[in-house]
PDB file of C-alpha atoms in Angstrom:
ATOM      1  CA  MET A 603      77.779  64.103 -46.115  1.00  0.00           C
ATOM      2  CA  ASP A 604      76.414  63.452 -49.582  1.00  0.00           C
ATOM      3  CA  LEU A 605      75.908  59.743 -50.269  1.00  0.00           C
ATOM      4  CA  MET A 606      76.706  60.168 -53.946  1.00  0.00           C
ATOM      5  CA  GLU A 607      80.052  61.860 -53.230  1.00  0.00           C
ATOM      6  CA  ASN A 608      81.313  58.762 -51.431  1.00  0.00           C
ATOM      7  CA  ASN A 609      79.691  56.212 -53.768  1.00  0.00           C
ATOM      8  CA  ILE A 610      77.618  54.895 -50.865  1.00  0.00           C
ATOM      9  CA  LYS A 611      74.286  53.506 -51.947  1.00  0.00           C
ATOM     10  CA  ALA A 612      71.299  53.505 -49.614  1.00  0.00           C
ATOM     11  CA  VAL A 613      69.690  50.058 -49.605  1.00  0.00           C
ATOM     12  CA  PRO A 614      66.237  50.245 -47.999  1.00  0.00           C
ATOM     13  CA  PHE A 615      65.403  46.533 -48.250  1.00  0.00           C
ATOM     14  CA  ASN A 616      67.441  43.476 -47.302  1.00  0.00           C
ATOM     15  CA  ASN A 617      70.024  45.522 -45.440  1.00  0.00           C
ATOM     16  CA  ASN A 618      71.226  44.410 -41.991  1.00  0.00           C
ATOM     17  CA  VAL A 619      68.643  46.463 -40.100  1.00  0.00           C
ATOM     18  CA  GLU A 620      65.605  45.523 -42.180  1.00  0.00           C
ATOM     19  CA  THR A 621      66.588  41.852 -42.407  1.00  0.00           C
ATOM     20  CA  GLY A 622      67.404  41.693 -38.702  1.00  0.00           C
ATOM     21  CA  LEU A 623      64.059  43.294 -37.899  1.00  0.00           C
ATOM     22  CA  ARG A 624      62.236  40.673 -39.987  1.00  0.00           C
ATOM     23  CA  ILE A 625      64.074  37.873 -38.186  1.00  0.00           C
ATOM     24  CA  LEU A 626      63.365  39.498 -34.823  1.00  0.00           C
ATOM     25  CA  CYS A 627      59.646  39.564 -35.660  1.00  0.00           C
ATOM     26  CA  ILE A 628      59.692  35.899 -36.735  1.00  0.00           C
ATOM     27  CA  LEU A 629      61.533  34.873 -33.565  1.00  0.00           C
ATOM     28  CA  ASN A 630      59.280  37.006 -31.379  1.00  0.00           C
ATOM     29  CA  GLU A 631      56.143  35.479 -32.906  1.00  0.00           C
ATOM     30  CA  SER A 632      57.661  31.976 -32.603  1.00  0.00           C
ATOM     31  CA  TYR A 633      58.698  32.425 -28.961  1.00  0.00           C
ATOM     32  CA  PRO A 634      59.595  30.334 -26.950  1.00  0.00           C
ATOM     33  CA  ARG A 635      60.898  28.233 -29.852  1.00  0.00           C
ATOM     34  CA  SER A 636      64.468  28.774 -30.952  1.00  0.00           C
ATOM     35  CA  ILE A 637      65.167  28.420 -34.673  1.00  0.00           C
ATOM     36  CA  ASP A 638      68.307  27.624 -36.665  1.00  0.00           C
ATOM     37  CA  LEU A 639      69.623  29.711 -39.548  1.00  0.00           C
ATOM     38  CA  GLN A 640      68.425  27.497 -42.413  1.00  0.00           C
ATOM     39  CA  LYS A 641      64.885  27.362 -41.064  1.00  0.00           C
ATOM     40  CA  LEU A 642      64.966  31.145 -40.604  1.00  0.00           C
ATOM     41  CA  VAL A 643      65.911  31.456 -44.285  1.00  0.00           C
ATOM     42  CA  TYR A 644      62.758  29.548 -45.219  1.00  0.00           C
ATOM     43  CA  LEU A 645      60.530  31.411 -42.757  1.00  0.00           C
ATOM     44  CA  ASP A 646      61.933  34.774 -43.836  1.00  0.00           C
ATOM     45  CA  TYR A 647      61.170  34.051 -47.486  1.00  0.00           C
ATOM     46  CA  MET A 648      57.626  33.046 -46.498  1.00  0.00           C
ATOM     47  CA  THR A 649      57.255  36.273 -44.522  1.00  0.00           C
ATOM     48  CA  VAL A 650      58.438  38.475 -47.377  1.00  0.00           C
ATOM     49  CA  HIS A 651      56.682  36.607 -50.192  1.00  0.00           C
ATOM     50  CA  SER A 652      53.603  35.287 -48.347  1.00  0.00           C
ATOM     51  CA  ALA A 653      51.413  35.280 -51.457  1.00  0.00           C
ATOM     52  CA  ASP A 654      53.770  32.745 -53.060  1.00  0.00           C
ATOM     53  CA  ILE A 655      52.694  30.335 -50.329  1.00  0.00           C
ATOM     54  CA  ASP A 656      49.051  31.366 -49.899  1.00  0.00           C
ATOM     55  CA  LYS A 657      47.362  33.662 -52.425  1.00  0.00           C
ATOM     56  CA  SER A 658      44.951  34.894 -49.727  1.00  0.00           C
ATOM     57  CA  VAL A 659      47.845  36.506 -47.806  1.00  0.00           C
ATOM     58  CA  GLU A 660      49.395  39.673 -49.236  1.00  0.00           C
ATOM     59  CA  SER A 661      53.171  39.638 -49.608  1.00  0.00           C
ATOM     60  CA  LEU A 662      55.243  42.105 -47.627  1.00  0.00           C
ATOM     61  CA  HIS A 663      57.430  42.962 -50.652  1.00  0.00           C
ATOM     62  CA  ALA A 664      56.510  43.213 -54.313  1.00  0.00           C
ATOM     63  CA  ALA A 665      56.522  40.053 -56.393  1.00  0.00           C
ATOM     64  CA  VAL A 666      59.550  40.374 -58.650  1.00  0.00           C
ATOM     65  CA  PRO A 667      60.699  37.902 -61.295  1.00  0.00           C
ATOM     66  CA  TYR A 668      63.361  35.403 -60.259  1.00  0.00           C
ATOM     67  CA  ARG A 669      62.713  35.952 -56.553  1.00  0.00           C
ATOM     68  CA  ASN A 670      63.143  32.218 -56.009  1.00  0.00           C
ATOM     69  CA  GLY A 671      66.892  32.884 -56.318  1.00  0.00           C
ATOM     70  CA  GLU A 672      66.663  34.842 -53.060  1.00  0.00           C
ATOM     71  CA  LEU A 673      66.772  31.568 -51.134  1.00  0.00           C
ATOM     72  CA  LEU A 674      70.330  31.029 -52.335  1.00  0.00           C
ATOM     73  CA  VAL A 675      71.700  34.349 -51.057  1.00  0.00           C
ATOM     74  CA  ARG A 676      69.459  35.003 -48.077  1.00  0.00           C
ATOM     75  CA  SER A 677      71.546  33.076 -45.518  1.00  0.00           C
ATOM     76  CA  SER A 678      74.486  35.496 -45.320  1.00  0.00           C
ATOM     77  CA  ILE A 679      72.192  38.540 -45.308  1.00  0.00           C
ATOM     78  CA  ILE A 680      70.129  37.048 -42.487  1.00  0.00           C
ATOM     79  CA  GLN A 681      73.256  36.139 -40.499  1.00  0.00           C
ATOM     80  CA  LYS A 682      74.445  39.753 -40.644  1.00  0.00           C
ATOM     81  CA  GLY A 683      71.039  40.985 -39.480  1.00  0.00           C
ATOM     82  CA  ILE A 684      70.971  38.452 -36.648  1.00  0.00           C
ATOM     83  CA  ASN A 685      74.472  39.485 -35.526  1.00  0.00           C
ATOM     84  CA  LEU A 686      73.400  43.139 -35.452  1.00  0.00           C
ATOM     85  CA  PHE A 687      70.349  42.364 -33.320  1.00  0.00           C
ATOM     86  CA  ILE A 688      72.361  40.057 -31.043  1.00  0.00           C
ATOM     87  CA  SER A 689      74.759  42.963 -30.440  1.00  0.00           C
ATOM     88  CA  LYS A 690      71.776  45.074 -29.355  1.00  0.00           C
ATOM     89  CA  GLY A 691      70.476  42.389 -26.968  1.00  0.00           C
ATOM     90  CA  LEU A 692      67.289  41.710 -28.935  1.00  0.00           C
ATOM     91  CA  ILE A 693      68.165  38.202 -30.175  1.00  0.00           C
ATOM     92  CA  ASP A 694      69.843  35.468 -28.131  1.00  0.00           C
ATOM     93  CA  ARG A 695      72.111  32.759 -29.536  1.00  0.00           C
ATOM     94  CA  VAL A 696      71.286  29.292 -28.172  1.00  0.00           C
ATOM     95  CA  PHE A 697      73.691  26.346 -28.293  1.00  0.00           C
ATOM     96  CA  ASN A 698      72.042  22.928 -28.102  1.00  0.00           C
ATOM     97  CA  GLU A 699      72.489  19.338 -29.316  1.00  0.00           C
ATOM     98  CA  THR A 700      71.379  20.250 -32.869  1.00  0.00           C
ATOM     99  CA  GLY A 701      73.717  23.243 -33.198  1.00  0.00           C
ATOM    100  CA  ILE A 702      73.215  27.004 -33.039  1.00  0.00           C
ATOM    101  CA  GLU A 703      69.706  28.399 -32.888  1.00  0.00           C
ATOM    102  CA  TYR A 704      68.293  31.866 -32.281  1.00  0.00           C
ATOM    103  CA  LEU A 705      65.666  33.042 -29.838  1.00  0.00           C
ATOM    104  CA  ALA A 706      63.884  36.339 -29.229  1.00  0.00           C
ATOM    105  CA  SER A 707      65.328  37.946 -26.087  1.00  0.00           C
ATOM    106  CA  GLU A 708      63.313  39.318 -23.197  1.00  0.00           C
ATOM    107  CA  TYR A 709      63.692  42.781 -24.757  1.00  0.00           C
ATOM    108  CA  SER A 710      62.255  41.926 -28.177  1.00  0.00           C
ATOM    109  CA  THR A 711      58.550  42.371 -27.370  1.00  0.00           C
ATOM    110  CA  PRO A 712      58.975  45.738 -25.598  1.00  0.00           C
ATOM    111  CA  TYR A 713      61.201  46.930 -28.457  1.00  0.00           C
ATOM    112  CA  LEU A 714      58.721  45.906 -31.141  1.00  0.00           C
ATOM    113  CA  GLU A 715      55.804  47.409 -29.195  1.00  0.00           C
ATOM    114  CA  MET A 716      57.509  50.820 -29.339  1.00  0.00           C
ATOM    115  CA  LEU A 717      57.535  50.805 -33.147  1.00  0.00           C
ATOM    116  CA  GLU A 718      54.400  51.968 -34.944  1.00  0.00           C
ATOM    117  CA  GLU A 719      55.308  52.234 -38.627  1.00  0.00           C
ATOM    118  CA  GLU A 720      52.893  50.681 -41.118  1.00  0.00           C
ATOM    119  CA  TYR A 721      55.633  48.504 -42.608  1.00  0.00           C
ATOM    120  CA  LEU A 722      56.430  47.068 -39.180  1.00  0.00           C
ATOM    121  CA  LEU A 723      52.770  46.390 -38.414  1.00  0.00           C
ATOM    122  CA  ASN A 724      52.472  44.536 -41.730  1.00  0.00           C
ATOM    123  CA  LEU A 725      55.710  42.694 -40.974  1.00  0.00           C
ATOM    124  CA  ILE A 726      54.446  41.570 -37.553  1.00  0.00           C
ATOM    125  CA  ASN A 727      51.202  40.407 -39.157  1.00  0.00           C
ATOM    126  CA  ARG A 728      53.100  38.290 -41.734  1.00  0.00           C
ATOM    127  CA  ALA A 729      55.530  36.979 -39.112  1.00  0.00           C
ATOM    128  CA  ASN A 730      52.575  35.946 -36.956  1.00  0.00           C
ATOM    129  CA  TRP A 731      51.023  34.118 -39.923  1.00  0.00           C
ATOM    130  CA  VAL A 732      54.308  32.357 -40.712  1.00  0.00           C
ATOM    131  CA  ALA A 733      54.943  31.409 -37.074  1.00  0.00           C
ATOM    132  CA  ALA A 734      51.416  30.089 -36.583  1.00  0.00           C
ATOM    133  CA  ASN A 735      51.420  28.036 -39.785  1.00  0.00           C
ATOM    134  CA  PHE A 736      55.013  27.006 -40.439  1.00  0.00           C
ATOM    135  CA  SER A 737      57.474  27.439 -37.543  1.00  0.00           C
ATOM    136  CA  ASP A 738      56.647  24.037 -36.022  1.00  0.00           C
ATOM    137  CA  LEU A 739      57.232  22.219 -39.313  1.00  0.00           C
ATOM    138  CA  PRO A 740      60.522  20.406 -39.896  1.00  0.00           C
ATOM    139  CA  LYS A 741      63.013  22.022 -42.295  1.00  0.00           C
ATOM    140  CA  LYS A 742      62.630  19.178 -44.780  1.00  0.00           C
ATOM    141  CA  LEU A 743      58.893  19.833 -45.117  1.00  0.00           C
ATOM    142  CA  LEU A 744      59.431  23.601 -45.377  1.00  0.00           C
ATOM    143  CA  LYS A 745      61.932  22.985 -48.170  1.00  0.00           C
ATOM    144  CA  GLU A 746      59.409  20.767 -49.982  1.00  0.00           C
ATOM    145  CA  ILE A 747      56.665  23.393 -49.635  1.00  0.00           C
ATOM    146  CA  LEU A 748      58.948  26.118 -50.953  1.00  0.00           C
ATOM    147  CA  SER A 749      60.228  23.935 -53.798  1.00  0.00           C
ATOM    148  CA  SER A 750      56.700  23.262 -55.032  1.00  0.00           C
ATOM    149  CA  LYS A 751      55.720  26.931 -54.695  1.00  0.00           C
ATOM    150  CA  MET A 752      58.903  28.069 -56.461  1.00  0.00           C
ATOM    151  CA  GLN A 753      57.877  25.987 -59.459  1.00  0.00           C
ATOM    152  CA  ASP A 754      54.604  27.957 -59.503  1.00  0.00           C
ATOM    153  CA  VAL A 755      56.569  31.239 -59.363  1.00  0.00           C
ATOM    154  CA  ARG A 756      58.809  30.152 -62.253  1.00  0.00           C
ATOM    155  CA  ASN A 757      55.780  29.126 -64.301  1.00  0.00           C
ATOM    156  CA  GLU A 758      53.985  32.400 -63.527  1.00  0.00           C
ATOM    157  CA  TYR A 759      56.775  34.478 -65.065  1.00  0.00           C
ATOM    158  CA  ASN A 760      57.475  32.097 -67.934  1.00  0.00           C
ATOM    159  CA  ILE A 761      53.794  32.330 -68.942  1.00  0.00           C
ATOM    160  CA  GLU A 762      53.920  36.145 -68.750  1.00  0.00           C
ATOM    161  CA  LEU A 763      56.948  36.138 -71.068  1.00  0.00           C
ATOM    162  CA  LEU A 764      54.886  34.335 -73.691  1.00  0.00           C
ATOM    163  CA  HIS A 765      52.239  37.095 -73.884  1.00  0.00           C
TER     164      HIS A 765
END
Protein backbone atom coordinates (compact mmCIF):
# COMPACT_ATOMS: atom_id res chain seq x y z
CA MET A 1 0.00 0.00 0.00
CA ASP A 2 1.42 3.36 -1.01
CA LEU A 3 1.13 5.95 1.77
CA MET A 4 0.70 8.77 -0.71
CA GLU A 5 -2.22 7.06 -2.46
CA ASN A 6 -4.27 7.11 0.74
CA ASN A 7 -3.10 10.54 1.94
CA ILE A 8 -1.57 8.92 5.03
CA LYS A 9 1.43 10.79 6.34
CA ALA A 10 4.17 9.00 8.25
CA VAL A 11 4.97 10.93 11.43
CA PRO A 12 8.26 9.69 12.91
CA PHE A 13 8.26 11.94 15.99
CA ASN A 14 5.53 12.64 18.54
CA ASN A 15 3.35 9.81 17.28
CA ASN A 16 1.69 7.42 19.75
CA VAL A 17 4.53 4.89 19.66
CA GLU A 18 7.42 7.34 20.00
CA THR A 19 5.66 9.42 22.66
CA GLY A 20 4.57 6.33 24.58
CA LEU A 21 8.13 5.01 24.45
CA ARG A 22 9.46 8.28 25.88
CA ILE A 23 6.92 8.14 28.72
CA LEU A 24 7.75 4.48 29.34
CA CYS A 25 11.44 5.38 29.68
CA ILE A 26 10.65 8.24 32.08
CA LEU A 27 8.41 5.99 34.20
CA ASN A 28 10.93 3.15 34.12
CA GLU A 29 13.74 5.45 35.26
CA SER A 30 11.46 6.97 37.94
CA TYR A 31 10.31 3.59 39.28
CA PRO A 32 8.83 2.95 41.86
CA ARG A 33 7.29 6.43 41.73
CA SER A 34 4.01 6.85 39.90
CA ILE A 35 3.51 10.13 38.06
CA ASP A 36 0.42 12.04 36.94
CA LEU A 37 -0.20 13.28 33.41
CA GLN A 38 0.67 16.95 33.96
CA LYS A 39 3.99 16.11 35.59
CA LEU A 40 4.72 13.70 32.72
CA VAL A 41 4.12 16.58 30.30
CA TYR A 42 6.83 18.59 32.07
CA LEU A 43 9.24 15.66 32.36
CA ASP A 44 8.70 14.69 28.72
CA TYR A 45 9.53 18.20 27.54
CA MET A 46 12.69 18.13 29.69
CA THR A 47 13.63 14.76 28.19
CA VAL A 48 13.17 15.93 24.60
CA HIS A 49 14.65 19.41 25.03
CA SER A 50 17.23 18.75 27.78
CA ALA A 51 19.57 21.51 26.63
CA ASP A 52 16.82 24.07 27.31
CA ILE A 53 17.14 23.11 30.97
CA ASP A 54 20.88 22.43 31.18
CA LYS A 55 23.21 23.45 28.34
CA SER A 56 25.65 20.66 29.31
CA VAL A 57 23.06 18.00 28.37
CA GLU A 58 22.36 17.43 24.67
CA SER A 59 18.70 17.52 23.65
CA LEU A 60 17.10 14.41 22.23
CA HIS A 61 15.37 16.37 19.43
CA ALA A 62 16.58 19.38 17.48
CA ALA A 63 16.00 22.82 18.95
CA VAL A 64 13.28 24.36 16.81
CA PRO A 65 11.79 27.84 17.16
CA TYR A 66 8.58 28.13 19.15
CA ARG A 67 9.08 24.75 20.82
CA ASN A 68 7.79 26.25 24.07
CA GLY A 69 4.31 25.92 22.51
CA GLU A 70 4.75 22.14 22.70
CA LEU A 71 3.78 22.25 26.37
CA LEU A 72 0.28 23.33 25.37
CA VAL A 73 -0.40 20.39 23.03
CA ARG A 74 1.73 17.67 24.59
CA SER A 75 -0.91 16.41 27.05
CA SER A 76 -3.24 14.77 24.52
CA ILE A 77 -0.33 13.28 22.56
CA ILE A 78 1.15 11.82 25.74
CA GLN A 79 -2.23 10.43 26.84
CA LYS A 80 -2.57 8.56 23.54
CA GLY A 81 0.94 7.13 23.92
CA ILE A 82 0.24 6.09 27.51
CA ASN A 83 -3.01 4.38 26.47
CA LEU A 84 -1.15 2.44 23.77
CA PHE A 85 1.50 1.24 26.22
CA ILE A 86 -1.13 0.42 28.87
CA SER A 87 -2.86 -1.79 26.28
CA LYS A 88 0.44 -3.64 25.80
CA GLY A 89 0.94 -4.14 29.55
CA LEU A 90 4.02 -1.92 29.78
CA ILE A 91 2.47 0.94 31.79
CA ASP A 92 0.09 0.56 34.73
CA ARG A 93 -2.62 3.05 35.68
CA VAL A 94 -2.69 3.80 39.42
CA PHE A 95 -5.68 5.32 41.22
CA ASN A 96 -4.85 7.08 44.49
CA GLU A 97 -6.00 9.99 46.67
CA THR A 98 -4.48 12.57 44.29
CA GLY A 99 -6.06 11.11 41.14
CA ILE A 100 -4.74 9.00 38.27
CA GLU A 101 -1.03 8.35 38.00
CA TYR A 102 1.08 6.08 35.81
CA LEU A 103 3.73 3.56 36.74
CA ALA A 104 6.15 1.40 34.77
CA SER A 105 4.89 -2.20 34.81
CA GLU A 106 6.96 -5.24 35.68
CA TYR A 107 7.47 -5.79 31.94
CA SER A 108 8.91 -2.36 31.14
CA THR A 109 12.56 -3.04 32.04
CA PRO A 110 12.78 -6.36 30.13
CA TYR A 111 11.08 -4.72 27.14
CA LEU A 112 13.44 -1.75 27.11
CA GLU A 113 16.48 -4.01 27.57
CA MET A 114 15.59 -5.81 24.33
CA LEU A 115 15.83 -2.59 22.31
CA GLU A 116 19.26 -1.50 21.11
CA GLU A 117 18.69 1.41 18.73
CA GLU A 118 20.86 4.49 19.21
CA TYR A 119 17.81 6.74 19.58
CA LEU A 120 16.48 4.56 22.40
CA LEU A 121 19.83 4.50 24.18
CA ASN A 122 19.94 8.31 24.00
CA LEU A 123 16.33 8.45 25.18
CA ILE A 124 17.07 6.24 28.20
CA ASN A 125 20.07 8.42 29.03
CA ARG A 126 17.93 11.60 28.96
CA ALA A 127 15.10 9.93 30.88
CA ASN A 128 17.59 8.85 33.53
CA TRP A 129 18.89 12.42 33.79
CA VAL A 130 15.36 13.82 34.07
CA ALA A 131 14.28 11.21 36.64
CA ALA A 132 17.39 11.72 38.77
CA ASN A 133 17.14 15.52 38.74
CA PHE A 134 13.46 16.39 38.43
CA SER A 135 10.97 13.56 39.06
CA ASP A 136 10.91 14.14 42.83
CA LEU A 137 10.16 17.85 42.44
CA PRO A 138 6.59 19.10 42.87
CA LYS A 139 4.70 20.11 39.71
CA LYS A 140 4.61 23.75 40.80
CA LEU A 141 8.41 23.92 40.92
CA LEU A 142 8.74 22.10 37.59
CA LYS A 143 6.37 24.62 36.04
CA GLU A 144 8.45 27.49 37.46
CA ILE A 145 11.68 25.97 36.12
CA LEU A 146 10.16 25.49 32.68
CA SER A 147 8.62 28.98 32.66
CA SER A 148 11.98 30.60 33.35
CA LYS A 149 13.73 28.42 30.75
CA MET A 150 11.02 29.11 28.17
CA GLN A 151 11.75 32.81 28.50
CA ASP A 152 15.38 32.00 27.61
CA VAL A 153 14.19 30.02 24.56
CA ARG A 154 11.97 32.89 23.41
CA ASN A 155 14.82 35.36 23.84
CA GLU A 156 17.25 33.07 21.98
CA TYR A 157 15.11 33.09 18.84
CA ASN A 158 14.09 36.74 19.10
CA ILE A 159 17.79 37.70 19.20
CA GLU A 160 18.51 35.49 16.16
CA LEU A 161 15.72 37.26 14.25
CA LEU A 162 17.50 40.57 14.79
CA HIS A 163 20.70 39.43 13.03
